[in-house]
């Protein structure tokens, strides 16, 4: 009879050994899931640790505190979204816009928690580093559209129109995640048509937008 313990004797399995980067990613993913449905003020380090299957001490070890974790998680989501928004071009402006929207909504669908955490909440959540992260994503989307439309320097009317459309796209993304009662291709086409309609209104106030609309058509 041997003195060693058998495989079925109830010994605890060895804890997974993860790389530093992988452990950070797991913690940030857990945090994004929580921040996507609750205000940051209502999420504790203990909540994140529990969701990630980690210890409170480990979260502090990697991030120092909740604010640092919040910022790191949002920055990770923003970087992933911005990578989808790099202008590619090559087609007609509206075709490029439709392609950009498809990549945008690919991210929305594949990284729902990150998208929701990035955009939900009111002005109180838009100060400091968090505000800079969100504004950075909007600037990237703005530059993508500007490049697709072959516009070097938008007029005030066009700038306002494009920024209004970006706000509509963000709202549509959040609404789609909540309800999912419209097909994605339909929503994407509707948003392209929405852009054309907004440009049509803007054209009555700015001749340069009128010329742009003719070129798009």
mmCIF file with all atom_site columns, C-alpha atoms in Angstrom:
data_model
loop_
_atom_site.group_PDB
_atom_site.id
_atom_site.type_symbol
_atom_site.label_atom_id
_atom_site.label_alt_id
_atom_site.label_comp_id
_atom_site.label_asym_id
_atom_site.label_entity_id
_atom_site.label_seq_id
_atom_site.pdbx_PDB_ins_code
_atom_site.Cartn_x
_atom_site.Cartn_y
_atom_site.Cartn_z
_atom_site.occupancy
_atom_site.B_iso_or_equiv
_atom_site.pdbx_formal_charge
_atom_site.auth_seq_id
_atom_site.auth_comp_id
_atom_site.auth_asym_id
_atom_site.auth_atom_id
_atom_site.pdbx_PDB_model_num
ATOM 1   C CA . UNK A 1 1   ? 0.000   0.000  0.000   1.00 0.00 ? 1   UNK A CA 1
ATOM 2   C CA . UNK A 1 2   ? 1.470   3.305  -1.032  1.00 0.00 ? 2   UNK A CA 1
ATOM 3   C CA . UNK A 1 3   ? 1.473   6.416  1.115   1.00 0.00 ? 3   UNK A CA 1
ATOM 4   C CA . UNK A 1 4   ? 0.869   8.878  -1.764  1.00 0.00 ? 4   UNK A CA 1
ATOM 5   C CA . UNK A 1 5   ? -2.510  10.549 -2.256  1.00 0.00 ? 5   UNK A CA 1
ATOM 6   C CA . UNK A 1 6   ? -4.638  9.272  -5.078  1.00 0.00 ? 6   UNK A CA 1
ATOM 7   C CA . UNK A 1 7   ? -5.945  11.544 -7.831  1.00 0.00 ? 7   UNK A CA 1
ATOM 8   C CA . UNK A 1 8   ? -9.405  11.334 -6.358  1.00 0.00 ? 8   UNK A CA 1
ATOM 9   C CA . UNK A 1 9   ? -8.472  12.166 -2.756  1.00 0.00 ? 9   UNK A CA 1
ATOM 10  C CA . UNK A 1 10  ? -9.838  15.719 -2.956  1.00 0.00 ? 10  UNK A CA 1
ATOM 11  C CA . UNK A 1 11  ? -6.578  17.585 -3.420  1.00 0.00 ? 11  UNK A CA 1
ATOM 12  C CA . UNK A 1 12  ? -7.107  21.135 -4.732  1.00 0.00 ? 12  UNK A CA 1
ATOM 13  C CA . UNK A 1 13  ? -6.142  21.689 -8.358  1.00 0.00 ? 13  UNK A CA 1
ATOM 14  C CA . UNK A 1 14  ? -3.103  23.815 -8.987  1.00 0.00 ? 14  UNK A CA 1
ATOM 15  C CA . UNK A 1 15  ? -3.952  27.436 -9.674  1.00 0.00 ? 15  UNK A CA 1
ATOM 16  C CA . UNK A 1 16  ? -3.428  28.472 -13.276 1.00 0.00 ? 16  UNK A CA 1
ATOM 17  C CA . UNK A 1 17  ? -0.200  30.310 -13.880 1.00 0.00 ? 17  UNK A CA 1
ATOM 18  C CA . UNK A 1 18  ? -0.830  33.218 -16.207 1.00 0.00 ? 18  UNK A CA 1
ATOM 19  C CA . UNK A 1 19  ? 1.532   35.766 -17.713 1.00 0.00 ? 19  UNK A CA 1
ATOM 20  C CA . UNK A 1 20  ? 1.385   39.314 -16.380 1.00 0.00 ? 20  UNK A CA 1
ATOM 21  C CA . UNK A 1 21  ? -0.283  40.550 -19.576 1.00 0.00 ? 21  UNK A CA 1
ATOM 22  C CA . UNK A 1 22  ? -2.856  37.761 -19.573 1.00 0.00 ? 22  UNK A CA 1
ATOM 23  C CA . UNK A 1 23  ? -3.760  38.320 -15.927 1.00 0.00 ? 23  UNK A CA 1
ATOM 24  C CA . UNK A 1 24  ? -4.157  42.062 -16.545 1.00 0.00 ? 24  UNK A CA 1
ATOM 25  C CA . UNK A 1 25  ? -6.396  41.327 -19.524 1.00 0.00 ? 25  UNK A CA 1
ATOM 26  C CA . UNK A 1 26  ? -8.601  39.041 -17.424 1.00 0.00 ? 26  UNK A CA 1
ATOM 27  C CA . UNK A 1 27  ? -8.963  41.657 -14.701 1.00 0.00 ? 27  UNK A CA 1
ATOM 28  C CA . UNK A 1 28  ? -9.770  44.393 -17.217 1.00 0.00 ? 28  UNK A CA 1
ATOM 29  C CA . UNK A 1 29  ? -12.314 42.159 -18.982 1.00 0.00 ? 29  UNK A CA 1
ATOM 30  C CA . UNK A 1 30  ? -14.059 41.481 -15.671 1.00 0.00 ? 30  UNK A CA 1
ATOM 31  C CA . UNK A 1 31  ? -14.023 45.188 -14.851 1.00 0.00 ? 31  UNK A CA 1
ATOM 32  C CA . UNK A 1 32  ? -15.509 46.132 -18.240 1.00 0.00 ? 32  UNK A CA 1
ATOM 33  C CA . UNK A 1 33  ? -18.374 43.690 -17.742 1.00 0.00 ? 33  UNK A CA 1
ATOM 34  C CA . UNK A 1 34  ? -19.183 45.375 -14.437 1.00 0.00 ? 34  UNK A CA 1
ATOM 35  C CA . UNK A 1 35  ? -18.686 48.950 -15.663 1.00 0.00 ? 35  UNK A CA 1
ATOM 36  C CA . UNK A 1 36  ? -20.939 48.255 -18.647 1.00 0.00 ? 36  UNK A CA 1
ATOM 37  C CA . UNK A 1 37  ? -23.993 47.832 -16.418 1.00 0.00 ? 37  UNK A CA 1
ATOM 38  C CA . UNK A 1 38  ? -23.141 49.862 -13.305 1.00 0.00 ? 38  UNK A CA 1
ATOM 39  C CA . UNK A 1 39  ? -21.663 53.260 -12.558 1.00 0.00 ? 39  UNK A CA 1
ATOM 40  C CA . UNK A 1 40  ? -17.984 53.143 -11.680 1.00 0.00 ? 40  UNK A CA 1
ATOM 41  C CA . UNK A 1 41  ? -18.798 54.481 -8.194  1.00 0.00 ? 41  UNK A CA 1
ATOM 42  C CA . UNK A 1 42  ? -20.945 51.402 -7.553  1.00 0.00 ? 42  UNK A CA 1
ATOM 43  C CA . UNK A 1 43  ? -18.259 48.877 -8.521  1.00 0.00 ? 43  UNK A CA 1
ATOM 44  C CA . UNK A 1 44  ? -15.755 47.864 -5.851  1.00 0.00 ? 44  UNK A CA 1
ATOM 45  C CA . UNK A 1 45  ? -12.356 46.212 -6.096  1.00 0.00 ? 45  UNK A CA 1
ATOM 46  C CA . UNK A 1 46  ? -13.921 43.207 -4.353  1.00 0.00 ? 46  UNK A CA 1
ATOM 47  C CA . UNK A 1 47  ? -16.535 43.025 -7.120  1.00 0.00 ? 47  UNK A CA 1
ATOM 48  C CA . UNK A 1 48  ? -13.846 42.955 -9.786  1.00 0.00 ? 48  UNK A CA 1
ATOM 49  C CA . UNK A 1 49  ? -11.753 40.406 -7.903  1.00 0.00 ? 49  UNK A CA 1
ATOM 50  C CA . UNK A 1 50  ? -14.752 38.124 -7.438  1.00 0.00 ? 50  UNK A CA 1
ATOM 51  C CA . UNK A 1 51  ? -15.788 38.396 -11.109 1.00 0.00 ? 51  UNK A CA 1
ATOM 52  C CA . UNK A 1 52  ? -12.241 37.593 -12.248 1.00 0.00 ? 52  UNK A CA 1
ATOM 53  C CA . UNK A 1 53  ? -11.706 34.777 -9.758  1.00 0.00 ? 53  UNK A CA 1
ATOM 54  C CA . UNK A 1 54  ? -8.759  36.657 -8.276  1.00 0.00 ? 54  UNK A CA 1
ATOM 55  C CA . UNK A 1 55  ? -7.846  38.106 -4.924  1.00 0.00 ? 55  UNK A CA 1
ATOM 56  C CA . UNK A 1 56  ? -8.370  41.710 -3.881  1.00 0.00 ? 56  UNK A CA 1
ATOM 57  C CA . UNK A 1 57  ? -4.627  41.982 -3.289  1.00 0.00 ? 57  UNK A CA 1
ATOM 58  C CA . UNK A 1 58  ? -3.904  40.889 -6.857  1.00 0.00 ? 58  UNK A CA 1
ATOM 59  C CA . UNK A 1 59  ? -6.106  43.630 -8.304  1.00 0.00 ? 59  UNK A CA 1
ATOM 60  C CA . UNK A 1 60  ? -4.286  46.229 -6.208  1.00 0.00 ? 60  UNK A CA 1
ATOM 61  C CA . UNK A 1 61  ? -0.957  44.699 -7.234  1.00 0.00 ? 61  UNK A CA 1
ATOM 62  C CA . UNK A 1 62  ? -1.651  45.220 -10.943 1.00 0.00 ? 62  UNK A CA 1
ATOM 63  C CA . UNK A 1 63  ? -3.593  48.480 -10.868 1.00 0.00 ? 63  UNK A CA 1
ATOM 64  C CA . UNK A 1 64  ? -3.081  50.276 -7.562  1.00 0.00 ? 64  UNK A CA 1
ATOM 65  C CA . UNK A 1 65  ? -6.763  51.154 -7.119  1.00 0.00 ? 65  UNK A CA 1
ATOM 66  C CA . UNK A 1 66  ? -10.190 51.275 -8.710  1.00 0.00 ? 66  UNK A CA 1
ATOM 67  C CA . UNK A 1 67  ? -9.658  54.496 -10.665 1.00 0.00 ? 67  UNK A CA 1
ATOM 68  C CA . UNK A 1 68  ? -6.475  53.145 -12.223 1.00 0.00 ? 68  UNK A CA 1
ATOM 69  C CA . UNK A 1 69  ? -8.301  49.933 -13.140 1.00 0.00 ? 69  UNK A CA 1
ATOM 70  C CA . UNK A 1 70  ? -11.249 51.888 -14.574 1.00 0.00 ? 70  UNK A CA 1
ATOM 71  C CA . UNK A 1 71  ? -8.998  54.038 -16.749 1.00 0.00 ? 71  UNK A CA 1
ATOM 72  C CA . UNK A 1 72  ? -6.909  51.061 -17.905 1.00 0.00 ? 72  UNK A CA 1
ATOM 73  C CA . UNK A 1 73  ? -10.012 49.045 -18.819 1.00 0.00 ? 73  UNK A CA 1
ATOM 74  C CA . UNK A 1 74  ? -11.561 51.908 -20.786 1.00 0.00 ? 74  UNK A CA 1
ATOM 75  C CA . UNK A 1 75  ? -8.276  52.647 -22.533 1.00 0.00 ? 75  UNK A CA 1
ATOM 76  C CA . UNK A 1 76  ? -8.017  48.993 -23.559 1.00 0.00 ? 76  UNK A CA 1
ATOM 77  C CA . UNK A 1 77  ? -11.531 49.096 -25.036 1.00 0.00 ? 77  UNK A CA 1
ATOM 78  C CA . UNK A 1 78  ? -10.801 52.390 -26.801 1.00 0.00 ? 78  UNK A CA 1
ATOM 79  C CA . UNK A 1 79  ? -7.583  51.084 -28.350 1.00 0.00 ? 79  UNK A CA 1
ATOM 80  C CA . UNK A 1 80  ? -9.378  48.023 -29.693 1.00 0.00 ? 80  UNK A CA 1
ATOM 81  C CA . UNK A 1 81  ? -12.146 50.183 -31.191 1.00 0.00 ? 81  UNK A CA 1
ATOM 82  C CA . UNK A 1 82  ? -9.723  52.717 -32.662 1.00 0.00 ? 82  UNK A CA 1
ATOM 83  C CA . UNK A 1 83  ? -7.800  49.914 -34.372 1.00 0.00 ? 83  UNK A CA 1
ATOM 84  C CA . UNK A 1 84  ? -11.007 49.139 -36.288 1.00 0.00 ? 84  UNK A CA 1
ATOM 85  C CA . UNK A 1 85  ? -11.397 52.769 -37.341 1.00 0.00 ? 85  UNK A CA 1
ATOM 86  C CA . UNK A 1 86  ? -8.142  53.245 -39.220 1.00 0.00 ? 86  UNK A CA 1
ATOM 87  C CA . UNK A 1 87  ? -9.141  54.696 -42.607 1.00 0.00 ? 87  UNK A CA 1
ATOM 88  C CA . UNK A 1 88  ? -8.670  52.207 -45.434 1.00 0.00 ? 88  UNK A CA 1
ATOM 89  C CA . UNK A 1 89  ? -10.231 53.975 -48.410 1.00 0.00 ? 89  UNK A CA 1
ATOM 90  C CA . UNK A 1 90  ? -10.094 52.739 -51.972 1.00 0.00 ? 90  UNK A CA 1
ATOM 91  C CA . UNK A 1 91  ? -13.801 52.846 -52.680 1.00 0.00 ? 91  UNK A CA 1
ATOM 92  C CA . UNK A 1 92  ? -16.448 55.486 -53.179 1.00 0.00 ? 92  UNK A CA 1
ATOM 93  C CA . UNK A 1 93  ? -17.013 57.707 -50.113 1.00 0.00 ? 93  UNK A CA 1
ATOM 94  C CA . UNK A 1 94  ? -20.365 56.220 -49.112 1.00 0.00 ? 94  UNK A CA 1
ATOM 95  C CA . UNK A 1 95  ? -19.052 52.692 -49.674 1.00 0.00 ? 95  UNK A CA 1
ATOM 96  C CA . UNK A 1 96  ? -16.077 53.482 -47.440 1.00 0.00 ? 96  UNK A CA 1
ATOM 97  C CA . UNK A 1 97  ? -18.451 54.929 -44.850 1.00 0.00 ? 97  UNK A CA 1
ATOM 98  C CA . UNK A 1 98  ? -20.533 51.751 -44.905 1.00 0.00 ? 98  UNK A CA 1
ATOM 99  C CA . UNK A 1 99  ? -17.374 49.656 -44.501 1.00 0.00 ? 99  UNK A CA 1
ATOM 100 C CA . UNK A 1 100 ? -16.259 51.787 -41.561 1.00 0.00 ? 100 UNK A CA 1
ATOM 101 C CA . UNK A 1 101 ? -19.663 51.352 -39.934 1.00 0.00 ? 101 UNK A CA 1
ATOM 102 C CA . UNK A 1 102 ? -19.433 47.604 -40.410 1.00 0.00 ? 102 UNK A CA 1
ATOM 103 C CA . UNK A 1 103 ? -16.075 47.515 -38.609 1.00 0.00 ? 103 UNK A CA 1
ATOM 104 C CA . UNK A 1 104 ? -17.493 49.770 -35.881 1.00 0.00 ? 104 UNK A CA 1
ATOM 105 C CA . UNK A 1 105 ? -20.460 47.479 -35.275 1.00 0.00 ? 105 UNK A CA 1
ATOM 106 C CA . UNK A 1 106 ? -18.214 44.418 -35.436 1.00 0.00 ? 106 UNK A CA 1
ATOM 107 C CA . UNK A 1 107 ? -16.543 45.859 -32.355 1.00 0.00 ? 107 UNK A CA 1
ATOM 108 C CA . UNK A 1 108 ? -19.891 46.710 -30.753 1.00 0.00 ? 108 UNK A CA 1
ATOM 109 C CA . UNK A 1 109 ? -21.035 43.112 -31.178 1.00 0.00 ? 109 UNK A CA 1
ATOM 110 C CA . UNK A 1 110 ? -17.766 41.377 -30.273 1.00 0.00 ? 110 UNK A CA 1
ATOM 111 C CA . UNK A 1 111 ? -16.901 43.637 -27.335 1.00 0.00 ? 111 UNK A CA 1
ATOM 112 C CA . UNK A 1 112 ? -20.291 44.667 -26.018 1.00 0.00 ? 112 UNK A CA 1
ATOM 113 C CA . UNK A 1 113 ? -19.119 45.247 -22.455 1.00 0.00 ? 113 UNK A CA 1
ATOM 114 C CA . UNK A 1 114 ? -16.189 47.382 -23.539 1.00 0.00 ? 114 UNK A CA 1
ATOM 115 C CA . UNK A 1 115 ? -18.348 49.498 -25.852 1.00 0.00 ? 115 UNK A CA 1
ATOM 116 C CA . UNK A 1 116 ? -21.067 50.005 -23.251 1.00 0.00 ? 116 UNK A CA 1
ATOM 117 C CA . UNK A 1 117 ? -18.567 50.832 -20.508 1.00 0.00 ? 117 UNK A CA 1
ATOM 118 C CA . UNK A 1 118 ? -16.816 53.297 -22.790 1.00 0.00 ? 118 UNK A CA 1
ATOM 119 C CA . UNK A 1 119 ? -19.936 55.284 -23.654 1.00 0.00 ? 119 UNK A CA 1
ATOM 120 C CA . UNK A 1 120 ? -22.471 54.887 -20.855 1.00 0.00 ? 120 UNK A CA 1
ATOM 121 C CA . UNK A 1 121 ? -22.892 57.371 -18.045 1.00 0.00 ? 121 UNK A CA 1
ATOM 122 C CA . UNK A 1 122 ? -23.339 61.113 -17.865 1.00 0.00 ? 122 UNK A CA 1
ATOM 123 C CA . UNK A 1 123 ? -21.022 64.135 -17.746 1.00 0.00 ? 123 UNK A CA 1
ATOM 124 C CA . UNK A 1 124 ? -19.763 63.191 -14.278 1.00 0.00 ? 124 UNK A CA 1
ATOM 125 C CA . UNK A 1 125 ? -17.956 60.246 -15.880 1.00 0.00 ? 125 UNK A CA 1
ATOM 126 C CA . UNK A 1 126 ? -16.408 62.355 -18.636 1.00 0.00 ? 126 UNK A CA 1
ATOM 127 C CA . UNK A 1 127 ? -13.822 64.346 -16.714 1.00 0.00 ? 127 UNK A CA 1
ATOM 128 C CA . UNK A 1 128 ? -10.053 63.939 -16.747 1.00 0.00 ? 128 UNK A CA 1
ATOM 129 C CA . UNK A 1 129 ? -8.511  60.822 -18.256 1.00 0.00 ? 129 UNK A CA 1
ATOM 130 C CA . UNK A 1 130 ? -11.853 59.156 -18.900 1.00 0.00 ? 130 UNK A CA 1
ATOM 131 C CA . UNK A 1 131 ? -13.065 62.137 -20.917 1.00 0.00 ? 131 UNK A CA 1
ATOM 132 C CA . UNK A 1 132 ? -9.842  62.145 -22.908 1.00 0.00 ? 132 UNK A CA 1
ATOM 133 C CA . UNK A 1 133 ? -10.248 58.461 -23.750 1.00 0.00 ? 133 UNK A CA 1
ATOM 134 C CA . UNK A 1 134 ? -13.829 58.879 -24.985 1.00 0.00 ? 134 UNK A CA 1
ATOM 135 C CA . UNK A 1 135 ? -13.007 62.040 -26.918 1.00 0.00 ? 135 UNK A CA 1
ATOM 136 C CA . UNK A 1 136 ? -10.051 60.242 -28.497 1.00 0.00 ? 136 UNK A CA 1
ATOM 137 C CA . UNK A 1 137 ? -12.369 57.602 -29.961 1.00 0.00 ? 137 UNK A CA 1
ATOM 138 C CA . UNK A 1 138 ? -14.668 60.308 -31.304 1.00 0.00 ? 138 UNK A CA 1
ATOM 139 C CA . UNK A 1 139 ? -11.751 62.148 -32.883 1.00 0.00 ? 139 UNK A CA 1
ATOM 140 C CA . UNK A 1 140 ? -10.623 58.935 -34.560 1.00 0.00 ? 140 UNK A CA 1
ATOM 141 C CA . UNK A 1 141 ? -14.113 58.351 -35.965 1.00 0.00 ? 141 UNK A CA 1
ATOM 142 C CA . UNK A 1 142 ? -14.323 61.984 -37.098 1.00 0.00 ? 142 UNK A CA 1
ATOM 143 C CA . UNK A 1 143 ? -10.967 61.734 -38.918 1.00 0.00 ? 143 UNK A CA 1
ATOM 144 C CA . UNK A 1 144 ? -12.039 58.469 -40.543 1.00 0.00 ? 144 UNK A CA 1
ATOM 145 C CA . UNK A 1 145 ? -15.178 60.108 -41.956 1.00 0.00 ? 145 UNK A CA 1
ATOM 146 C CA . UNK A 1 146 ? -13.268 63.220 -43.011 1.00 0.00 ? 146 UNK A CA 1
ATOM 147 C CA . UNK A 1 147 ? -10.779 61.101 -44.949 1.00 0.00 ? 147 UNK A CA 1
ATOM 148 C CA . UNK A 1 148 ? -13.515 59.010 -46.544 1.00 0.00 ? 148 UNK A CA 1
ATOM 149 C CA . UNK A 1 149 ? -15.213 62.181 -47.781 1.00 0.00 ? 149 UNK A CA 1
ATOM 150 C CA . UNK A 1 150 ? -11.952 63.596 -49.133 1.00 0.00 ? 150 UNK A CA 1
ATOM 151 C CA . UNK A 1 151 ? -12.319 66.713 -46.985 1.00 0.00 ? 151 UNK A CA 1
ATOM 152 C CA . UNK A 1 152 ? -9.129  68.461 -45.870 1.00 0.00 ? 152 UNK A CA 1
ATOM 153 C CA . UNK A 1 153 ? -10.639 71.079 -43.581 1.00 0.00 ? 153 UNK A CA 1
ATOM 154 C CA . UNK A 1 154 ? -14.353 70.843 -42.734 1.00 0.00 ? 154 UNK A CA 1
ATOM 155 C CA . UNK A 1 155 ? -16.376 74.013 -42.508 1.00 0.00 ? 155 UNK A CA 1
ATOM 156 C CA . UNK A 1 156 ? -18.156 74.811 -39.227 1.00 0.00 ? 156 UNK A CA 1
ATOM 157 C CA . UNK A 1 157 ? -21.444 73.549 -40.683 1.00 0.00 ? 157 UNK A CA 1
ATOM 158 C CA . UNK A 1 158 ? -19.893 70.273 -41.861 1.00 0.00 ? 158 UNK A CA 1
ATOM 159 C CA . UNK A 1 159 ? -17.988 69.812 -38.601 1.00 0.00 ? 159 UNK A CA 1
ATOM 160 C CA . UNK A 1 160 ? -21.202 70.207 -36.597 1.00 0.00 ? 160 UNK A CA 1
ATOM 161 C CA . UNK A 1 161 ? -23.031 67.825 -38.931 1.00 0.00 ? 161 UNK A CA 1
ATOM 162 C CA . UNK A 1 162 ? -20.398 65.100 -38.669 1.00 0.00 ? 162 UNK A CA 1
ATOM 163 C CA . UNK A 1 163 ? -20.173 65.354 -34.894 1.00 0.00 ? 163 UNK A CA 1
ATOM 164 C CA . UNK A 1 164 ? -23.963 65.142 -34.640 1.00 0.00 ? 164 UNK A CA 1
ATOM 165 C CA . UNK A 1 165 ? -23.919 61.998 -36.774 1.00 0.00 ? 165 UNK A CA 1
ATOM 166 C CA . UNK A 1 166 ? -21.221 60.420 -34.598 1.00 0.00 ? 166 UNK A CA 1
ATOM 167 C CA . UNK A 1 167 ? -23.432 60.995 -31.540 1.00 0.00 ? 167 UNK A CA 1
ATOM 168 C CA . UNK A 1 168 ? -26.266 59.251 -33.401 1.00 0.00 ? 168 UNK A CA 1
ATOM 169 C CA . UNK A 1 169 ? -24.024 56.271 -34.209 1.00 0.00 ? 169 UNK A CA 1
ATOM 170 C CA . UNK A 1 170 ? -23.022 55.927 -30.554 1.00 0.00 ? 170 UNK A CA 1
ATOM 171 C CA . UNK A 1 171 ? -26.651 56.071 -29.426 1.00 0.00 ? 171 UNK A CA 1
ATOM 172 C CA . UNK A 1 172 ? -27.656 53.548 -32.099 1.00 0.00 ? 172 UNK A CA 1
ATOM 173 C CA . UNK A 1 173 ? -24.917 51.189 -30.908 1.00 0.00 ? 173 UNK A CA 1
ATOM 174 C CA . UNK A 1 174 ? -26.065 51.330 -27.294 1.00 0.00 ? 174 UNK A CA 1
ATOM 175 C CA . UNK A 1 175 ? -29.722 50.937 -28.307 1.00 0.00 ? 175 UNK A CA 1
ATOM 176 C CA . UNK A 1 176 ? -28.878 47.947 -30.515 1.00 0.00 ? 176 UNK A CA 1
ATOM 177 C CA . UNK A 1 177 ? -27.011 46.248 -27.671 1.00 0.00 ? 177 UNK A CA 1
ATOM 178 C CA . UNK A 1 178 ? -29.981 46.768 -25.372 1.00 0.00 ? 178 UNK A CA 1
ATOM 179 C CA . UNK A 1 179 ? -32.730 45.590 -27.739 1.00 0.00 ? 179 UNK A CA 1
ATOM 180 C CA . UNK A 1 180 ? -31.211 43.811 -30.762 1.00 0.00 ? 180 UNK A CA 1
ATOM 181 C CA . UNK A 1 181 ? -34.577 44.063 -32.488 1.00 0.00 ? 181 UNK A CA 1
ATOM 182 C CA . UNK A 1 182 ? -33.234 45.379 -35.790 1.00 0.00 ? 182 UNK A CA 1
ATOM 183 C CA . UNK A 1 183 ? -30.908 43.541 -38.135 1.00 0.00 ? 183 UNK A CA 1
ATOM 184 C CA . UNK A 1 184 ? -27.367 44.913 -38.112 1.00 0.00 ? 184 UNK A CA 1
ATOM 185 C CA . UNK A 1 185 ? -27.141 45.418 -41.903 1.00 0.00 ? 185 UNK A CA 1
ATOM 186 C CA . UNK A 1 186 ? -30.419 47.340 -41.799 1.00 0.00 ? 186 UNK A CA 1
ATOM 187 C CA . UNK A 1 187 ? -29.174 49.534 -38.971 1.00 0.00 ? 187 UNK A CA 1
ATOM 188 C CA . UNK A 1 188 ? -25.881 50.208 -40.736 1.00 0.00 ? 188 UNK A CA 1
ATOM 189 C CA . UNK A 1 189 ? -27.650 51.150 -43.990 1.00 0.00 ? 189 UNK A CA 1
ATOM 190 C CA . UNK A 1 190 ? -30.043 53.370 -42.060 1.00 0.00 ? 190 UNK A CA 1
ATOM 191 C CA . UNK A 1 191 ? -27.105 55.219 -40.521 1.00 0.00 ? 191 UNK A CA 1
ATOM 192 C CA . UNK A 1 192 ? -25.520 55.776 -43.949 1.00 0.00 ? 192 UNK A CA 1
ATOM 193 C CA . UNK A 1 193 ? -28.857 57.164 -45.165 1.00 0.00 ? 193 UNK A CA 1
ATOM 194 C CA . UNK A 1 194 ? -28.990 59.268 -42.013 1.00 0.00 ? 194 UNK A CA 1
ATOM 195 C CA . UNK A 1 195 ? -25.625 60.791 -42.934 1.00 0.00 ? 195 UNK A CA 1
ATOM 196 C CA . UNK A 1 196 ? -26.888 61.670 -46.417 1.00 0.00 ? 196 UNK A CA 1
ATOM 197 C CA . UNK A 1 197 ? -30.024 63.234 -44.940 1.00 0.00 ? 197 UNK A CA 1
ATOM 198 C CA . UNK A 1 198 ? -27.994 65.340 -42.482 1.00 0.00 ? 198 UNK A CA 1
ATOM 199 C CA . UNK A 1 199 ? -25.711 66.502 -45.277 1.00 0.00 ? 199 UNK A CA 1
ATOM 200 C CA . UNK A 1 200 ? -28.803 67.452 -47.270 1.00 0.00 ? 200 UNK A CA 1
ATOM 201 C CA . UNK A 1 201 ? -29.938 69.740 -44.475 1.00 0.00 ? 201 UNK A CA 1
ATOM 202 C CA . UNK A 1 202 ? -26.429 71.139 -43.989 1.00 0.00 ? 202 UNK A CA 1
ATOM 203 C CA . UNK A 1 203 ? -26.179 71.876 -47.730 1.00 0.00 ? 203 UNK A CA 1
ATOM 204 C CA . UNK A 1 204 ? -28.914 74.491 -47.404 1.00 0.00 ? 204 UNK A CA 1
ATOM 205 C CA . UNK A 1 205 ? -26.618 76.414 -45.055 1.00 0.00 ? 205 UNK A CA 1
ATOM 206 C CA . UNK A 1 206 ? -23.234 75.858 -46.686 1.00 0.00 ? 206 UNK A CA 1
ATOM 207 C CA . UNK A 1 207 ? -22.382 75.724 -50.398 1.00 0.00 ? 207 UNK A CA 1
ATOM 208 C CA . UNK A 1 208 ? -19.272 73.632 -49.757 1.00 0.00 ? 208 UNK A CA 1
ATOM 209 C CA . UNK A 1 209 ? -21.465 70.936 -48.229 1.00 0.00 ? 209 UNK A CA 1
ATOM 210 C CA . UNK A 1 210 ? -23.765 71.167 -51.245 1.00 0.00 ? 210 UNK A CA 1
ATOM 211 C CA . UNK A 1 211 ? -20.769 70.475 -53.524 1.00 0.00 ? 211 UNK A CA 1
ATOM 212 C CA . UNK A 1 212 ? -19.683 67.624 -51.270 1.00 0.00 ? 212 UNK A CA 1
ATOM 213 C CA . UNK A 1 213 ? -23.162 66.082 -51.435 1.00 0.00 ? 213 UNK A CA 1
ATOM 214 C CA . UNK A 1 214 ? -23.116 66.246 -55.235 1.00 0.00 ? 214 UNK A CA 1
ATOM 215 C CA . UNK A 1 215 ? -19.748 64.472 -55.265 1.00 0.00 ? 215 UNK A CA 1
ATOM 216 C CA . UNK A 1 216 ? -21.061 61.777 -52.920 1.00 0.00 ? 216 UNK A CA 1
ATOM 217 C CA . UNK A 1 217 ? -24.079 61.233 -55.135 1.00 0.00 ? 217 UNK A CA 1
#
